[in-house]
Tab-separated table of N, CA and C in Angstrom:
chain	number	residue	atom	x	y	z
A	998	MET	N	-26.471	6.004	-18.394
A	998	MET	CA	-26.593	4.646	-17.606
A	998	MET	C	-26.159	5.426	-16.323
A	999	THR	N	-26.942	5.078	-15.136
A	999	THR	CA	-26.519	5.337	-13.742
A	999	THR	C	-26.084	4.141	-12.943
A	1000	LEU	N	-25.017	4.304	-11.981
A	1000	LEU	CA	-24.535	3.186	-11.236
A	1000	LEU	C	-25.259	3.450	-9.600
A	1001	ARG	N	-26.044	4.445	-9.671
A	1001	ARG	CA	-26.609	4.567	-8.438
A	1001	ARG	C	-27.572	3.620	-7.988
A	1002	GLY	N	-27.570	3.043	-6.795
A	1002	GLY	CA	-28.418	2.074	-6.419
A	1002	GLY	C	-28.056	0.392	-6.927
A	1003	THR	N	-27.156	0.342	-7.640
A	1003	THR	CA	-26.703	-0.794	-8.260
A	1003	THR	C	-25.281	-1.371	-7.493
A	1004	SER	N	-25.196	-2.651	-7.595
A	1004	SER	CA	-23.900	-3.036	-7.079
A	1004	SER	C	-22.817	-3.139	-8.154
A	1005	THR	N	-21.566	-2.836	-7.723
A	1005	THR	CA	-20.585	-2.778	-8.933
A	1005	THR	C	-19.662	-3.996	-8.592
A	1006	ARG	N	-19.381	-4.700	-9.674
A	1006	ARG	CA	-18.361	-5.926	-9.261
A	1006	ARG	C	-16.880	-5.263	-9.359
A	1007	ARG	N	-16.354	-5.661	-8.495
A	1007	ARG	CA	-14.800	-5.198	-8.257
A	1007	ARG	C	-13.831	-6.477	-8.660
A	1008	ARG	N	-13.083	-6.172	-9.650
A	1008	ARG	CA	-12.506	-7.271	-9.952
A	1008	ARG	C	-11.167	-7.621	-9.297
A	1009	GLU	N	-10.657	-6.640	-8.361
A	1009	GLU	CA	-9.426	-6.862	-7.641
A	1009	GLU	C	-9.793	-7.663	-6.434
A	1010	ASP	N	-11.096	-7.743	-5.889
A	1010	ASP	CA	-11.342	-8.237	-4.498
A	1010	ASP	C	-11.153	-9.864	-4.412
A	1011	ALA	N	-11.461	-10.528	-5.403
A	1011	ALA	CA	-11.317	-12.124	-5.298
A	1011	ALA	C	-9.835	-12.535	-4.989
A	1012	PRO	N	-8.823	-12.061	-5.917
A	1012	PRO	CA	-7.537	-12.405	-5.718
A	1012	PRO	C	-6.862	-12.013	-4.537
A	1013	LEU	N	-7.414	-10.802	-3.860
A	1013	LEU	CA	-6.841	-10.323	-2.645
A	1013	LEU	C	-7.510	-11.215	-1.467
A	1014	LEU	N	-8.572	-11.446	-1.580
A	1014	LEU	CA	-9.192	-12.349	-0.400
A	1014	LEU	C	-8.782	-13.812	-0.520
A	1015	ARG	N	-8.319	-14.243	-1.775
A	1015	ARG	CA	-7.712	-15.613	-1.755
A	1015	ARG	C	-6.378	-15.595	-1.363
A	1016	GLY	N	-5.591	-14.395	-0.904
A	1016	GLY	CA	-4.300	-14.381	-0.789
A	1016	GLY	C	-3.504	-14.211	-1.998
A	1017	GLU	N	-4.006	-14.148	-3.299
A	1017	GLU	CA	-3.352	-14.349	-4.522
A	1017	GLU	C	-2.807	-12.973	-4.946
A	1018	GLY	N	-3.594	-11.792	-4.473
A	1018	GLY	CA	-3.181	-10.717	-4.993
A	1018	GLY	C	-2.015	-10.029	-4.571
A	1019	THR	N	-1.734	-8.829	-4.882
A	1019	THR	CA	-0.558	-8.056	-4.527
A	1019	THR	C	-1.030	-6.739	-3.948
A	1020	PHE	N	-0.727	-6.496	-2.666
A	1020	PHE	CA	-1.090	-5.197	-1.930
A	1020	PHE	C	0.201	-4.131	-2.298
A	1021	VAL	N	-0.127	-2.982	-2.417
A	1021	VAL	CA	1.089	-1.995	-2.732
A	1021	VAL	C	2.024	-2.064	-1.639
A	1022	ALA	N	1.537	-2.378	-0.309
A	1022	ALA	CA	2.625	-2.304	0.856
A	1022	ALA	C	3.589	-3.408	0.762
A	1023	ASP	N	3.118	-4.591	-0.160
A	1023	ASP	CA	3.868	-5.842	-0.296
A	1023	ASP	C	4.939	-5.625	-1.358
A	1024	ILE	N	4.932	-4.504	-2.216
A	1024	ILE	CA	5.929	-4.522	-3.158
A	1024	ILE	C	7.153	-3.919	-2.498
A	1025	LYS	N	8.238	-4.702	-2.858
A	1025	LYS	CA	9.896	-4.320	-2.484
A	1025	LYS	C	10.341	-3.731	-3.556
A	1026	PHE	N	11.350	-2.670	-3.123
A	1026	PHE	CA	12.145	-1.841	-4.110
A	1026	PHE	C	13.603	-2.020	-3.446
A	1027	ASP	N	14.578	-1.983	-4.361
A	1027	ASP	CA	16.018	-1.714	-4.069
A	1027	ASP	C	16.099	-0.367	-3.848
A	1028	ASN	N	16.676	0.103	-2.515
A	1028	ASN	CA	17.051	1.479	-2.492
A	1028	ASN	C	15.852	2.607	-2.822
A	1029	PRO	N	14.744	2.526	-2.179
A	1029	PRO	CA	13.548	3.210	-2.481
A	1029	PRO	C	13.994	4.696	-1.999
A	1030	ALA	N	13.177	5.645	-2.749
A	1030	ALA	CA	13.358	7.097	-2.269
A	1030	ALA	C	12.063	7.376	-1.590
A	1031	TYR	N	12.133	8.224	-0.342
A	1031	TYR	CA	11.045	8.413	0.253
A	1031	TYR	C	10.609	10.048	-0.005
A	1032	VAL	N	9.317	10.442	0.389
A	1032	VAL	CA	8.825	11.986	0.024
A	1032	VAL	C	8.303	12.409	1.487
A	1033	HIS	N	9.027	13.643	1.738
A	1033	HIS	CA	8.335	14.307	3.015
A	1033	HIS	C	7.744	15.716	2.409
A	1034	TYR	N	6.418	15.769	2.939
A	1034	TYR	CA	5.574	17.193	2.551
A	1034	TYR	C	5.860	17.958	3.764
A	1035	LEU	N	6.253	19.261	3.346
A	1035	LEU	CA	6.296	20.285	4.494
A	1035	LEU	C	5.439	21.479	4.112
A	1036	THR	N	4.448	21.822	4.937
A	1036	THR	CA	3.689	22.877	4.830
A	1036	THR	C	3.815	23.886	5.704
A	1037	SER	N	3.267	25.027	5.358
A	1037	SER	CA	3.559	26.319	6.297
A	1037	SER	C	2.926	26.141	7.623
A	1038	THR	N	3.668	26.499	8.797
A	1038	THR	CA	3.029	26.629	10.046
A	1038	THR	C	2.341	27.761	10.406
A	1039	MET	N	2.189	28.810	9.449
A	1039	MET	CA	1.248	29.911	9.662
A	1039	MET	C	0.268	29.869	8.663
A	1040	ALA	N	-1.074	29.771	9.199
A	1040	ALA	CA	-2.182	29.711	8.294
A	1040	ALA	C	-2.517	30.997	7.546
A	1041	HIS	N	-2.664	30.869	6.265
A	1041	HIS	CA	-2.854	32.108	5.231
A	1041	HIS	C	-1.692	32.908	5.382
A	1042	ALA	N	-0.695	32.585	5.551
A	1042	ALA	CA	0.545	33.269	5.340
A	1042	ALA	C	0.993	33.130	3.831
A	1043	LYS	N	1.661	34.284	3.435
A	1043	LYS	CA	2.071	34.393	1.880
A	1043	LYS	C	3.621	33.984	2.169
A	1044	VAL	N	4.080	32.948	1.527
A	1044	VAL	CA	5.549	32.393	1.619
A	1044	VAL	C	5.966	33.202	0.334
A	1045	LEU	N	7.097	34.168	0.597
A	1045	LEU	CA	7.881	34.717	-0.116
A	1045	LEU	C	9.049	34.155	-0.902
A	1046	SER	N	9.686	33.403	-0.048
A	1046	SER	CA	10.786	32.521	-0.651
A	1046	SER	C	11.150	31.468	0.384
A	1047	ILE	N	11.701	30.339	-0.213
A	1047	ILE	CA	12.378	29.181	0.587
A	1047	ILE	C	13.618	28.961	0.108
A	1048	GLU	N	14.463	28.854	1.345
A	1048	GLU	CA	15.954	28.646	1.180
A	1048	GLU	C	16.176	27.123	1.164
A	1049	THR	N	16.569	26.577	0.142
A	1049	THR	CA	16.673	25.039	0.175
A	1049	THR	C	18.269	24.707	-0.057
A	1050	SER	N	19.029	25.516	-0.075
A	1050	SER	CA	20.674	25.201	-0.164
A	1050	SER	C	21.082	24.383	0.844
A	1051	ALA	N	20.702	24.646	1.862
A	1051	ALA	CA	21.378	23.748	2.963
A	1051	ALA	C	20.812	22.420	3.021
A	1052	ALA	N	19.697	22.346	2.749
A	1052	ALA	CA	18.786	20.866	2.685
A	1052	ALA	C	19.421	20.148	1.474
A	1053	ARG	N	19.614	20.826	0.415
A	1053	ARG	CA	20.071	20.196	-0.703
A	1053	ARG	C	21.558	19.642	-0.525
A	1054	SER	N	22.356	20.113	0.353
A	1054	SER	CA	23.787	19.697	0.576
A	1054	SER	C	23.545	18.511	1.422
A	1055	ILE	N	22.639	17.856	2.040
A	1055	ILE	CA	22.533	16.802	2.941
A	1055	ILE	C	22.730	15.643	2.145
A	1056	PRO	N	23.753	14.618	2.518
A	1056	PRO	CA	23.916	13.422	1.704
A	1056	PRO	C	22.657	12.553	1.759
A	1057	GLY	N	22.288	11.954	0.611
A	1057	GLY	CA	21.316	11.273	0.430
A	1057	GLY	C	20.034	12.013	-0.131
A	1058	ILE	N	19.939	13.173	-0.288
A	1058	ILE	CA	18.950	13.979	-0.421
A	1058	ILE	C	18.927	13.879	-2.163
A	1059	VAL	N	17.766	13.521	-2.668
A	1059	VAL	CA	17.611	13.389	-4.176
A	1059	VAL	C	17.221	14.596	-4.835
A	1060	ASP	N	16.215	15.290	-4.291
A	1060	ASP	CA	15.810	16.697	-4.770
A	1060	ASP	C	14.806	17.516	-3.662
A	1061	ILE	N	14.725	18.534	-3.905
A	1061	ILE	CA	13.946	19.436	-3.121
A	1061	ILE	C	13.004	20.219	-4.058
A	1062	ILE	N	11.715	20.167	-3.911
A	1062	ILE	CA	10.833	20.753	-5.070
A	1062	ILE	C	10.125	21.696	-4.503
A	1063	THR	N	9.903	22.874	-4.727
A	1063	THR	CA	9.120	23.781	-4.205
A	1063	THR	C	7.920	24.273	-5.273
A	1064	ASN	N	6.877	25.073	-4.582
A	1064	ASN	CA	5.782	25.401	-5.745
A	1064	ASN	C	6.408	26.231	-6.888
A	1065	ALA	N	7.586	26.976	-6.419
A	1065	ALA	CA	7.965	27.782	-7.370
A	1065	ALA	C	8.808	27.012	-8.437
A	1066	ASP	N	9.390	25.906	-8.205
A	1066	ASP	CA	9.909	24.861	-9.191
A	1066	ASP	C	8.876	24.391	-10.236
A	1067	LEU	N	7.706	24.167	-9.654
A	1067	LEU	CA	6.611	23.518	-10.593
A	1067	LEU	C	5.870	24.677	-11.423
A	1068	ASP	N	6.104	25.838	-11.129
A	1068	ASP	CA	5.399	27.046	-11.651
A	1068	ASP	C	3.607	26.762	-11.946
A	1069	ILE	N	3.140	26.405	-10.750
A	1069	ILE	CA	1.836	26.096	-10.845
A	1069	ILE	C	0.941	27.108	-10.229
A	1070	GLY	N	1.241	28.339	-9.736
A	1070	GLY	CA	0.710	29.190	-9.217
A	1070	GLY	C	0.217	28.832	-7.838
A	1071	PRO	N	-0.479	29.737	-7.057
A	1071	PRO	CA	-0.850	29.407	-5.602
A	1071	PRO	C	-1.860	28.386	-5.575
A	1072	TYR	N	-1.842	27.611	-4.449
A	1072	TYR	CA	-2.853	26.871	-4.342
A	1072	TYR	C	-4.220	27.494	-4.225
A	1073	PRO	N	-5.160	26.512	-4.990
A	1073	PRO	CA	-6.517	27.248	-5.021
A	1073	PRO	C	-7.326	27.203	-3.596
A	1074	SER	N	-8.188	28.085	-3.271
A	1074	SER	CA	-8.962	28.297	-2.144
A	1074	SER	C	-9.767	27.143	-2.172
A	1075	ALA	N	-9.954	26.319	-0.899
A	1075	ALA	CA	-10.978	25.035	-0.763
A	1075	ALA	C	-12.318	25.824	-0.873
A	1076	ASN	N	-12.710	27.166	-0.573
A	1076	ASN	CA	-13.930	27.624	-0.706
A	1076	ASN	C	-13.937	28.877	-1.072
A	1077	PRO	N	-13.887	29.277	-2.347
A	1077	PRO	CA	-13.717	30.804	-3.009
A	1077	PRO	C	-14.704	31.749	-2.578
A	1078	LEU	N	-15.755	31.294	-2.024
A	1078	LEU	CA	-16.738	32.348	-1.329
A	1078	LEU	C	-16.336	33.067	-0.201
A	1079	PHE	N	-15.278	32.587	0.468
A	1079	PHE	CA	-14.712	33.242	1.613
A	1079	PHE	C	-13.599	33.870	1.499
A	1080	ASP	N	-13.011	33.850	0.070
A	1080	ASP	CA	-11.684	34.436	-0.052
A	1080	ASP	C	-11.561	35.896	0.394
A	1081	GLU	N	-12.555	36.736	-0.016
A	1081	GLU	CA	-12.772	38.089	0.478
A	1081	GLU	C	-12.713	38.084	2.267
A	1082	ALA	N	-13.480	37.297	2.727
A	1082	ALA	CA	-13.271	37.394	4.171
A	1082	ALA	C	-11.982	37.176	4.755
A	1083	MET	N	-10.951	36.427	4.216
A	1083	MET	CA	-9.722	36.357	4.540
A	1083	MET	C	-8.887	37.494	4.360
A	1084	ILE	N	-9.473	38.356	3.361
A	1084	ILE	CA	-8.451	39.689	3.161
A	1084	ILE	C	-8.450	40.640	4.537
A	1085	ARG	N	-7.245	41.083	4.907
A	1085	ARG	CA	-7.137	41.820	6.081
A	1085	ARG	C	-6.333	42.947	5.610
A	1086	PRO	N	-6.687	44.191	6.245
A	1086	PRO	CA	-5.747	45.408	6.077
A	1086	PRO	C	-4.325	45.292	6.580
A	1087	LEU	N	-3.368	45.824	6.009
A	1087	LEU	CA	-2.107	45.773	6.601
A	1087	LEU	C	-1.972	46.730	7.785
A	1088	LEU	N	-1.219	46.206	8.850
A	1088	LEU	CA	-0.938	47.405	9.972
A	1088	LEU	C	0.152	48.200	9.758
A	1089	ALA	N	1.243	47.636	8.785
A	1089	ALA	CA	2.355	48.438	8.464
A	1089	ALA	C	2.679	47.918	6.985
A	1090	ASP	N	3.371	48.929	6.349
A	1090	ASP	CA	3.885	48.641	5.164
A	1090	ASP	C	5.428	48.734	4.917
């Protein structure tokens, strides 16, 4: 079965258009937690370690999670064909 070239009926549209649906932004929570993602400021850098103890001591911080905590390995390349092109010889050891 292919859906290409055919319209697909969406169940969520009618209630939202009538003002009867719930948008995610309209859901209210008591004391919500927020997330902030921090990425490296250096392209293609190899992050050896991240010191999180000072940030963990700030009142209100629920948790700080790094890639090492998740044990999922390095982020895969967006284009593996160019991986070798990004390898550069070391200037010093």
